[in-house]
PDB file of C-alpha atoms and ligand atoms in Angstrom:
ATOM      1  CA  MET A   1      13.777  19.692 104.327  1.00 77.00           C
ATOM      2  CA  ASN A   2      10.258  20.048 102.802  1.00 92.00           C
ATOM      3  CA  TRP A   3      10.779  17.989  99.576  1.00 95.00           C
ATOM      4  CA  SER A   4       7.790  18.693  97.689  1.00 96.00           C
ATOM      5  CA  GLU A   5       7.719  22.438  98.710  1.00 95.00           C
ATOM      6  CA  GLU A   6      11.302  22.692  97.326  1.00 94.00           C
ATOM      7  CA  TRP A   7      10.633  20.715  94.191  1.00 94.00           C
ATOM      8  CA  ASN A   8       7.483  22.825  93.660  1.00 94.00           C
ATOM      9  CA  SER A   9       9.330  25.875  93.797  1.00 92.00           C
ATOM     10  CA  SER A  10      12.384  24.671  91.747  1.00 90.00           C
ATOM     11  CA  ILE A  11      10.104  23.590  89.037  1.00 87.00           C
ATOM     12  CA  LYS A  12       8.715  27.100  88.654  1.00 86.00           C
ATOM     13  CA  GLU A  13      12.094  28.674  89.098  1.00 83.00           C
ATOM     14  CA  SER A  14      14.273  26.591  86.614  1.00 76.00           C
ATOM     15  CA  SER A  15      12.176  24.319  84.492  1.00 82.00           C
ATOM     16  CA  TYR A  16      11.112  25.560  81.073  1.00 85.00           C
ATOM     17  CA  LEU A  17       7.905  26.734  83.091  1.00 87.00           C
ATOM     18  CA  ARG A  18       9.929  29.943  83.844  1.00 86.00           C
ATOM     19  CA  ILE A  19      10.710  30.651  80.306  1.00 85.00           C
ATOM     20  CA  LEU A  20       6.891  30.309  79.554  1.00 90.00           C
ATOM     21  CA  ASN A  21       6.441  32.664  82.697  1.00 88.00           C
ATOM     22  CA  GLU A  22       8.961  35.191  81.731  1.00 87.00           C
ATOM     23  CA  LYS A  23       8.323  35.307  77.606  1.00 87.00           C
ATOM     24  CA  GLY A  24       4.482  35.040  77.748  1.00 92.00           C
ATOM     25  CA  ILE A  25       4.994  32.054  75.362  1.00 92.00           C
ATOM     26  CA  SER A  26       2.377  28.956  75.422  1.00 94.00           C
ATOM     27  CA  ASN A  27       3.373  25.172  76.106  1.00 93.00           C
ATOM     28  CA  ASN A  28       2.556  24.581  72.641  1.00 95.00           C
ATOM     29  CA  ASP A  29       4.534  27.408  71.201  1.00 92.00           C
ATOM     30  CA  PHE A  30       7.593  26.489  73.445  1.00 91.00           C
ATOM     31  CA  TRP A  31       7.617  22.786  72.029  1.00 92.00           C
ATOM     32  CA  LYS A  32       7.160  24.157  68.381  1.00 92.00           C
ATOM     33  CA  ASN A  33      10.470  26.396  68.836  1.00 89.00           C
ATOM     34  CA  LEU A  34      11.757  23.119  69.987  1.00 87.00           C
ATOM     35  CA  ASP A  35      11.669  21.397  66.797  1.00 87.00           C
ATOM     36  CA  TYR A  36      14.856  19.617  67.191  1.00 90.00           C
ATOM     37  CA  TYR A  37      13.695  17.870  70.201  1.00 91.00           C
ATOM     38  CA  ASP A  38      13.581  14.479  68.617  1.00 95.00           C
ATOM     39  CA  GLU A  39      16.844  14.768  66.906  1.00 94.00           C
ATOM     40  CA  LEU A  40      18.647  15.842  70.577  1.00 94.00           C
ATOM     41  CA  MET A  41      17.075  12.682  71.870  1.00 94.00           C
ATOM     42  CA  LYS A  42      18.724  10.529  69.043  1.00 94.00           C
ATOM     43  CA  TYR A  43      22.074  11.772  69.711  1.00 95.00           C
ATOM     44  CA  SER A  44      21.684  11.576  73.510  1.00 95.00           C
ATOM     45  CA  GLY A  45      20.721   7.726  73.430  1.00 95.00           C
ATOM     46  CA  TYR A  46      17.418   8.389  75.296  1.00 97.00           C
ATOM     47  CA  PRO A  47      15.520   6.234  76.002  1.00 98.00           C
ATOM     48  CA  GLY A  48      17.874   3.659  75.508  1.00 97.00           C
ATOM     49  CA  LYS A  49      18.311   1.202  78.474  1.00 97.00           C
ATOM     50  CA  VAL A  50      15.637   2.769  80.536  1.00 98.00           C
ATOM     51  CA  LEU A  51      13.039   1.956  77.637  1.00 98.00           C
ATOM     52  CA  ASP A  52      14.762  -1.695  77.817  1.00 98.00           C
ATOM     53  CA  ARG A  53      14.304  -1.963  81.426  1.00 98.00           C
ATOM     54  CA  ILE A  54      10.555  -0.408  81.307  1.00 98.00           C
ATOM     55  CA  SER A  55       9.820  -3.082  78.521  1.00 98.00           C
ATOM     56  CA  THR A  56      10.690  -6.123  80.810  1.00 98.00           C
ATOM     57  CA  PHE A  57       7.600  -5.538  82.935  1.00 98.00           C
ATOM     58  CA  ILE A  58       5.043  -5.365  79.989  1.00 98.00           C
ATOM     59  CA  PHE A  59       3.087  -8.031  78.538  1.00 98.00           C
ATOM     60  CA  SER A  60       1.049  -7.686  75.443  1.00 98.00           C
ATOM     61  CA  ASP A  61      -2.269  -7.477  77.260  1.00 98.00           C
ATOM     62  CA  ASP A  62      -1.364  -4.588  79.423  1.00 98.00           C
ATOM     63  CA  VAL A  63      -2.614  -0.750  78.813  1.00 98.00           C
ATOM     64  CA  LEU A  64      -0.288   1.591  79.331  1.00 98.00           C
ATOM     65  CA  LEU A  65      -0.680   5.443  80.296  1.00 98.00           C
ATOM     66  CA  ASP A  66       2.184   7.828  79.348  1.00 98.00           C
ATOM     67  CA  VAL A  67       1.370  11.292  80.904  1.00 98.00           C
ATOM     68  CA  GLY A  68       3.508  13.945  78.979  1.00 98.00           C
ATOM     69  CA  SER A  69       4.131  11.564  76.355  1.00 98.00           C
ATOM     70  CA  GLY A  70       5.604  14.225  74.108  1.00 98.00           C
ATOM     71  CA  THR A  71       6.376  12.983  70.679  1.00 98.00           C
ATOM     72  CA  GLY A  72       6.645   9.603  72.133  1.00 98.00           C
ATOM     73  CA  ALA A  73      10.169   8.709  72.719  1.00 98.00           C
ATOM     74  CA  LEU A  74       8.565   6.128  75.295  1.00 98.00           C
ATOM     75  CA  ALA A  75       5.177   5.870  74.035  1.00 98.00           C
ATOM     76  CA  LEU A  76       5.987   4.582  70.635  1.00 98.00           C
ATOM     77  CA  PRO A  77       7.976   1.899  71.153  1.00 98.00           C
ATOM     78  CA  LEU A  78       6.355   0.831  74.385  1.00 98.00           C
ATOM     79  CA  SER A  79       2.766   0.642  72.384  1.00 98.00           C
ATOM     80  CA  LYS A  80       4.027  -2.035  70.271  1.00 97.00           C
ATOM     81  CA  LYS A  81       4.666  -4.014  73.627  1.00 97.00           C
ATOM     82  CA  ALA A  82       1.290  -3.461  75.007  1.00 98.00           C
ATOM     83  CA  ASN A  83      -2.394  -3.898  74.127  1.00 98.00           C
ATOM     84  CA  LYS A  84      -3.132   0.076  74.234  1.00 98.00           C
ATOM     85  CA  LEU A  85      -1.201   2.812  75.248  1.00 98.00           C
ATOM     86  CA  ILE A  86      -2.769   6.135  76.074  1.00 98.00           C
ATOM     87  CA  ALA A  87      -0.745   9.237  75.240  1.00 98.00           C
ATOM     88  CA  LEU A  88      -1.728  12.216  77.131  1.00 98.00           C
ATOM     89  CA  ASP A  89       0.083  15.687  76.569  1.00 98.00           C
ATOM     90  CA  PRO A  90      -1.343  19.220  76.278  1.00 97.00           C
ATOM     91  CA  SER A  91       0.794  20.100  73.320  1.00 97.00           C
ATOM     92  CA  SER A  92      -1.232  19.288  70.268  1.00 98.00           C
ATOM     93  CA  TYR A  93       2.480  20.027  68.348  1.00 97.00           C
ATOM     94  CA  GLN A  94       4.024  17.305  70.282  1.00 97.00           C
ATOM     95  CA  LEU A  95       1.233  14.713  69.800  1.00 98.00           C
ATOM     96  CA  ASN A  96       0.824  15.533  66.000  1.00 98.00           C
ATOM     97  CA  ILE A  97       4.802  14.458  65.809  1.00 97.00           C
ATOM     98  CA  LEU A  98       3.812  11.234  67.745  1.00 98.00           C
ATOM     99  CA  LYS A  99       0.772  10.595  65.715  1.00 98.00           C
ATOM    100  CA  SER A 100       2.758  10.802  62.314  1.00 98.00           C
ATOM    101  CA  LYS A 101       5.298   8.694  63.665  1.00 98.00           C
ATOM    102  CA  ALA A 102       2.833   6.273  64.864  1.00 98.00           C
ATOM    103  CA  GLU A 103       1.350   6.312  61.355  1.00 98.00           C
ATOM    104  CA  ALA A 104       4.562   5.845  59.672  1.00 97.00           C
ATOM    105  CA  ASP A 105       5.071   2.925  62.138  1.00 96.00           C
ATOM    106  CA  LYS A 106       1.638   1.437  61.675  1.00 96.00           C
ATOM    107  CA  CYS A 107       0.939   1.717  65.226  1.00 96.00           C
ATOM    108  CA  ASP A 108      -2.853   1.709  65.668  1.00 96.00           C
ATOM    109  CA  ASN A 109      -3.071   0.852  69.320  1.00 98.00           C
ATOM    110  CA  ILE A 110      -2.383   4.405  70.751  1.00 98.00           C
ATOM    111  CA  VAL A 111      -5.071   6.942  72.124  1.00 98.00           C
ATOM    112  CA  TYR A 112      -4.496  10.554  72.292  1.00 98.00           C
ATOM    113  CA  ILE A 113      -5.909  12.656  75.102  1.00 98.00           C
ATOM    114  CA  GLU A 114      -4.912  16.474  74.534  1.00 98.00           C
ATOM    115  CA  LYS A 115      -4.850  17.763  78.203  1.00 98.00           C
ATOM    116  CA  GLU A 116      -2.970  18.432  81.375  1.00 97.00           C
ATOM    117  CA  TRP A 117      -2.640  15.769  83.666  1.00 98.00           C
ATOM    118  CA  LYS A 118      -4.693  17.524  86.234  1.00 97.00           C
ATOM    119  CA  LYS A 119      -7.610  18.455  84.030  1.00 98.00           C
ATOM    120  CA  VAL A 120      -8.270  14.930  83.231  1.00 98.00           C
ATOM    121  CA  SER A 121     -10.502  12.637  85.298  1.00 97.00           C
ATOM    122  CA  GLU A 122     -10.062   9.034  85.882  1.00 94.00           C
ATOM    123  CA  ASP A 123     -13.027   7.994  84.393  1.00 96.00           C
ATOM    124  CA  GLU A 124     -11.908   9.606  81.110  1.00 96.00           C
ATOM    125  CA  ILE A 125      -8.803   7.608  81.108  1.00 97.00           C
ATOM    126  CA  GLY A 126     -10.544   4.241  81.774  1.00 97.00           C
ATOM    127  CA  HIS A 127      -8.706   0.927  82.924  1.00 98.00           C
ATOM    128  CA  VAL A 128      -4.679   1.244  83.143  1.00 98.00           C
ATOM    129  CA  ASP A 129      -2.213  -1.304  84.280  1.00 98.00           C
ATOM    130  CA  TYR A 130       0.820   0.509  84.175  1.00 98.00           C
ATOM    131  CA  SER A 131       1.208   4.549  84.258  1.00 98.00           C
ATOM    132  CA  LEU A 132       4.295   6.527  83.121  1.00 98.00           C
ATOM    133  CA  ALA A 133       5.818   9.821  83.181  1.00 98.00           C
ATOM    134  CA  ALA A 134       9.187  10.784  81.781  1.00 98.00           C
ATOM    135  CA  TYR A 135      10.308  14.226  82.263  1.00 97.00           C
ATOM    136  CA  SER A 136       6.723  15.664  82.442  1.00 97.00           C
ATOM    137  CA  PHE A 137       6.333  16.651  86.176  1.00 96.00           C
ATOM    138  CA  PHE A 138       5.477  20.025  85.037  1.00 93.00           C
ATOM    139  CA  GLU A 139       2.458  20.925  87.391  1.00 93.00           C
ATOM    140  CA  ASP A 140       2.068  23.396  90.406  1.00 91.00           C
ATOM    141  CA  ASP A 141       1.742  20.584  92.877  1.00 96.00           C
ATOM    142  CA  ILE A 142       3.962  17.616  92.557  1.00 97.00           C
ATOM    143  CA  CYS A 143       1.855  15.287  95.366  1.00 98.00           C
ATOM    144  CA  PRO A 144      -1.429  15.413  93.546  1.00 98.00           C
ATOM    145  CA  PHE A 145       0.363  14.704  90.013  1.00 98.00           C
ATOM    146  CA  LEU A 146       2.256  11.502  91.640  1.00 98.00           C
ATOM    147  CA  GLU A 147      -0.690  10.616  93.715  1.00 98.00           C
ATOM    148  CA  LYS A 148      -3.269  10.317  90.674  1.00 98.00           C
ATOM    149  CA  LEU A 149      -0.499   8.407  88.602  1.00 98.00           C
ATOM    150  CA  ILE A 150      -0.224   5.773  91.261  1.00 98.00           C
ATOM    151  CA  HIS A 151      -3.999   5.752  92.064  1.00 98.00           C
ATOM    152  CA  VAL A 152      -4.932   4.911  88.422  1.00 98.00           C
ATOM    153  CA  ALA A 153      -2.409   2.132  87.594  1.00 98.00           C
ATOM    154  CA  LYS A 154      -3.313  -1.276  88.806  1.00 98.00           C
ATOM    155  CA  LYS A 155      -0.102  -3.032  88.406  1.00 98.00           C
ATOM    156  CA  GLY A 156       2.643  -0.512  88.572  1.00 98.00           C
ATOM    157  CA  VAL A 157       4.216   3.019  87.982  1.00 98.00           C
ATOM    158  CA  PHE A 158       7.322   4.309  86.038  1.00 99.00           C
ATOM    159  CA  LEU A 159       8.911   7.594  86.831  1.00 98.00           C
ATOM    160  CA  VAL A 160      12.001   8.813  84.668  1.00 98.00           C
ATOM    161  CA  PHE A 161      13.919  12.057  85.847  1.00 97.00           C
ATOM    162  CA  ARG A 162      17.453  13.352  85.735  1.00 96.00           C
ATOM    163  CA  ALA A 163      20.091  12.087  88.163  1.00 97.00           C
ATOM    164  CA  GLY A 164      22.226  14.968  89.242  1.00 95.00           C
ATOM    165  CA  ARG A 165      22.030  18.647  87.760  1.00 90.00           C
ATOM    166  CA  GLY A 166      21.830  17.340  84.128  1.00 91.00           C
ATOM    167  CA  ASP A 167      24.178  19.049  81.727  1.00 93.00           C
ATOM    168  CA  LEU A 168      25.801  21.971  83.433  1.00 94.00           C
ATOM    169  CA  LEU A 169      25.867  24.038  80.138  1.00 95.00           C
ATOM    170  CA  ARG A 170      22.341  24.612  80.372  1.00 92.00           C
ATOM    171  CA  GLU A 171      22.709  25.750  84.185  1.00 91.00           C
ATOM    172  CA  TYR A 172      25.480  28.556  82.472  1.00 94.00           C
ATOM    173  CA  ALA A 173      23.233  29.328  79.316  1.00 93.00           C
ATOM    174  CA  TYR A 174      20.048  30.195  81.612  1.00 88.00           C
ATOM    175  CA  ASN A 175      22.276  31.235  84.587  1.00 88.00           C
ATOM    176  CA  LYS A 176      19.909  28.971  86.820  1.00 85.00           C
ATOM    177  CA  LYS A 177      20.864  26.168  88.834  1.00 82.00           C
ATOM    178  CA  ASN A 178      18.840  22.760  88.772  1.00 78.00           C
ATOM    179  CA  SER A 179      18.674  22.264  92.271  1.00 81.00           C
ATOM    180  CA  VAL A 180      16.291  19.043  92.266  1.00 92.00           C
ATOM    181  CA  ASP A 181      16.935  15.682  90.760  1.00 95.00           C
ATOM    182  CA  TYR A 182      15.392  12.093  91.324  1.00 97.00           C
ATOM    183  CA  LEU A 183      16.153  12.069  94.717  1.00 97.00           C
ATOM    184  CA  HIS A 184      13.460  14.842  95.704  1.00 96.00           C
ATOM    185  CA  LEU A 185      10.933  12.481  93.703  1.00 98.00           C
ATOM    186  CA  TYR A 186      12.107   9.843  95.409  1.00 98.00           C
ATOM    187  CA  ASN A 187      11.946  11.373  99.143  1.00 98.00           C
ATOM    188  CA  ILE A 188       8.432  12.949  98.155  1.00 98.00           C
ATOM    189  CA  LEU A 189       7.010   9.463  97.226  1.00 98.00           C
ATOM    190  CA  SER A 190       8.422   7.928 100.573  1.00 97.00           C
ATOM    191  CA  GLU A 191       6.744  10.686 102.614  1.00 97.00           C
ATOM    192  CA  MET A 192       3.694   9.861 100.875  1.00 97.00           C
ATOM    193  CA  GLY A 193       4.143   6.157 101.966  1.00 97.00           C
ATOM    194  CA  TYR A 194       5.511   4.939  98.493  1.00 98.00           C
ATOM    195  CA  MET A 195       8.954   2.885  98.591  1.00 98.00           C
ATOM    196  CA  PHE A 196       9.781   3.147  94.820  1.00 98.00           C
ATOM    197  CA  ASN A 197      12.728   1.404  93.589  1.00 98.00           C
ATOM    198  CA  VAL A 198      15.567   3.130  91.744  1.00 98.00           C
ATOM    199  CA  GLU A 199      17.974   2.226  88.756  1.00 98.00           C
ATOM    200  CA  ILE A 200      20.578   4.974  87.437  1.00 98.00           C
ATOM    201  CA  PHE A 201      21.526   4.594  83.669  1.00 98.00           C
ATOM    202  CA  ASN A 202      24.612   6.716  82.125  1.00 97.00           C
ATOM    203  CA  PHE A 203      25.081   7.460  78.552  1.00 96.00           C
ATOM    204  CA  ASP A 204      28.115   9.359  77.238  1.00 97.00           C
ATOM    205  CA  TYR A 205      27.526  10.779  73.547  1.00 97.00           C
ATOM    206  CA  LYS A 206      28.798  13.820  71.536  1.00 97.00           C
ATOM    207  CA  LEU A 207      26.942  16.721  69.740  1.00 97.00           C
ATOM    208  CA  PRO A 208      27.749  18.870  66.794  1.00 96.00           C
ATOM    209  CA  LEU A 209      28.894  22.262  68.149  1.00 96.00           C
ATOM    210  CA  PRO A 210      26.386  24.165  65.516  1.00 94.00           C
ATOM    211  CA  PHE A 211      23.592  21.809  67.223  1.00 95.00           C
ATOM    212  CA  VAL A 212      24.789  22.821  70.712  1.00 96.00           C
ATOM    213  CA  TYR A 213      24.417  26.356  69.777  1.00 94.00           C
ATOM    214  CA  ARG A 214      20.755  25.606  68.988  1.00 92.00           C
ATOM    215  CA  LEU A 215      19.913  24.010  72.256  1.00 91.00           C
ATOM    216  CA  TYR A 216      19.008  27.088  74.485  1.00 88.00           C
ATOM    217  CA  PRO A 217      17.130  29.550  72.326  1.00 86.00           C
ATOM    218  CA  TYR A 218      15.970  31.718  75.226  1.00 86.00           C
ATOM    219  CA  SER A 219      19.698  31.995  76.756  1.00 89.00           C
ATOM    220  CA  ILE A 220      21.412  35.557  76.561  1.00 87.00           C
ATOM    221  CA  LYS A 221      24.554  34.202  76.040  1.00 95.00           C
ATOM    222  CA  THR A 222      26.487  34.388  72.602  1.00 95.00           C
ATOM    223  CA  GLU A 223      27.930  31.771  70.635  1.00 96.00           C
ATOM    224  CA  ASP A 224      31.423  32.679  71.768  1.00 97.00           C
ATOM    225  CA  GLU A 225      30.667  32.549  75.567  1.00 97.00           C
ATOM    226  CA  ILE A 226      29.076  29.268  74.969  1.00 97.00           C
ATOM    227  CA  PHE A 227      32.287  27.857  73.099  1.00 97.00           C
ATOM    228  CA  ASN A 228      34.539  29.684  75.852  1.00 97.00           C
ATOM    229  CA  TYR A 229      32.826  28.035  78.550  1.00 97.00           C
ATOM    230  CA  LEU A 230      32.830  24.428  76.818  1.00 98.00           C
ATOM    231  CA  ASP A 231      36.596  25.092  75.950  1.00 97.00           C
ATOM    232  CA  GLU A 232      37.344  25.883  79.550  1.00 98.00           C
ATOM    233  CA  ASN A 233      35.707  22.909  80.659  1.00 98.00           C
ATOM    234  CA  ASN A 234      37.504  20.447  78.197  1.00 98.00           C
ATOM    235  CA  ARG A 235      34.376  19.350  76.262  1.00 98.00           C
ATOM    236  CA  LEU A 236      35.524  20.290  72.891  1.00 98.00           C
ATOM    237  CA  VAL A 237      36.941  17.993  70.423  1.00 97.00           C
ATOM    238  CA  LYS A 238      38.377  18.845  67.201  1.00 95.00           C
ATOM    239  CA  LYS A 239      36.543  17.267  64.099  1.00 89.00           C
ATOM    240  CA  GLN A 240      37.612  18.122  60.548  1.00 88.00           C
ATOM    241  CA  ASN A 241      36.475  21.802  60.360  1.00 89.00           C
ATOM    242  CA  SER A 242      34.436  21.940  63.335  1.00 92.00           C
ATOM    243  CA  TYR A 243      33.896  20.489  66.885  1.00 97.00           C
ATOM    244  CA  GLU A 244      32.207  18.139  68.948  1.00 97.00           C
ATOM    245  CA  VAL A 245      31.067  18.761  72.362  1.00 98.00           C
ATOM    246  CA  LEU A 246      31.408  16.057  75.055  1.00 98.00           C
ATOM    247  CA  CYS A 247      27.855  15.433  76.789  1.00 97.00           C
ATOM    248  CA  GLN A 248      26.657  12.871  79.281  1.00 96.00           C
ATOM    249  CA  ARG A 249      23.131  12.128  80.672  1.00 95.00           C
ATOM    250  CA  LYS A 250      22.202  10.279  83.751  1.00 97.00           C
ATOM    251  CA  ASP A 251      18.384   9.188  83.616  1.00 98.00           C
ATOM    252  CA  ALA A 252      16.892   7.615  87.028  1.00 98.00           C
ATOM    253  CA  LEU A 253      14.131   5.136  86.719  1.00 98.00           C
ATOM    254  CA  LEU A 254      11.933   5.030  89.830  1.00 98.00           C
ATOM    255  CA  TYR A 255       9.180   2.251  89.695  1.00 98.00           C
ATOM    256  CA  LEU A 256       6.689   0.732  91.965  1.00 98.00           C
ATOM    257  CA  ILE A 257       5.145  -2.813  91.313  1.00 98.00           C
ATOM    258  CA  LYS A 258       1.831  -3.344  92.883  1.00 96.00           C
TER     259      LYS A 258
HETATM  260  C1  LIG B   1      10.374  17.018  78.226  1.00 57.34           C
HETATM  261  S1  LIG B   1       9.053  16.581  77.350  1.00 57.34           S
HETATM  262  C2  LIG B   1       9.335  14.857  77.798  1.00 57.34           C
HETATM  263  C3  LIG B   1       8.309  13.862  76.530  1.00 57.34           C
HETATM  264  C4  LIG B   1       8.478  12.436  76.751  1.00 57.34           C
HETATM  265  N1  LIG B   1       7.898  11.783  78.233  1.00 57.34           N
HETATM  266  C5  LIG B   1      10.026  11.878  76.761  1.00 57.34           C
HETATM  267  O1  LIG B   1      10.550  11.573  77.945  1.00 57.34           O
HETATM  268  O2  LIG B   1      10.564  11.964  75.813  1.00 57.34           O
HETATM  269  C6  LIG B   1       7.923  16.921  78.643  1.00 57.34           C
HETATM  270  C7  LIG B   1       6.300  16.918  78.021  1.00 57.34           C
HETATM  271  O3  LIG B   1       5.475  17.182  79.160  1.00 57.34           O
HETATM  272  C8  LIG B   1       4.214  17.838  78.536  1.00 57.34           C
HETATM  273  N2  LIG B   1       3.506  18.836  79.661  1.00 57.34           N
HETATM  274  C9  LIG B   1       3.845  19.607  80.050  1.00 57.34           C
HETATM  275  N3  LIG B   1       2.707  20.099  81.125  1.00 57.34           N
HETATM  276  C10 LIG B   1       2.260  18.817  81.176  1.00 57.34           C
HETATM  277  C11 LIG B   1       1.103  18.398  81.867  1.00 57.34           C
HETATM  278  N4  LIG B   1       0.620  19.287  83.155  1.00 57.34           N
HETATM  279  N5  LIG B   1       0.693  17.274  81.931  1.00 57.34           N
HETATM  280  C12 LIG B   1       0.790  16.494  80.940  1.00 57.34           C
HETATM  281  N6  LIG B   1       2.056  16.969  80.231  1.00 57.34           N
HETATM  282  C13 LIG B   1       2.509  17.875  80.411  1.00 57.34           C
HETATM  283  C14 LIG B   1       5.029  18.820  77.463  1.00 57.34           C
HETATM  284  O4  LIG B   1       3.795  19.358  76.837  1.00 57.34           O
HETATM  285  C15 LIG B   1       6.051  18.047  76.599  1.00 57.34           C
HETATM  286  O5  LIG B   1       5.221  17.384  75.614  1.00 57.34           O
END
């Protein structure tokens, strides 16, 4: 199996890049339409134990780089442990949310870079002790993406991605199978000559049904179809006048300490 080729084509086919391509919308507009991302992360307990585990490696004089920091689920709490955190993301919308959360939390050690990872030079980034990428592996070619993350960091690298296929409701909603998970990353890295450690974190949670209806705005499935799918899969729990949906997340943390 050619792990990196399969990864590259799967990311193009089944991640949100396919939606950007088919609908002709920009990365920034996509994230603007997903303005409930932080709320979803709170319900789903992310980053929870993944964050706790990464935190055990960080000392107060460390410089961290978060590639694809988004709204700062990891970047914001990690900035409080470190000397400096560089938050890199091509979406101004995502970075602005992070900026206002950082301001409210009085975190003034975050440096923002509004760029794609492949478009930034290592000189521009400067000294980095630990690099991190969590659910942000959205470039055409995974190998240079990972190689640069490893090369830029003096002490270590953290990668976070799903273990397993993720919520099967997403596959149903978009009619696309998620065929890659952290094992692909692990095998690509080992073919590149890097042996990463792996830890898996599970979390069970519930989402209000009206919230679930908003999760897949580009799906062609109706609310009734989604309801029936959830019902058939025994994922609905009646709560007063509405329902809650049973969900589970499985995050894999891959890390390399140099
Ligand atoms: C699913 S969010 C993850 C955010 C955050 N890392 C987390 O774990 O919550 C993916 C983020 O990756 C960013 N992204 C997309 N393409 C990227 C690229 N080429 N380089 C860096 N970040 C990218 C998106 O703008 C988005 O904010």
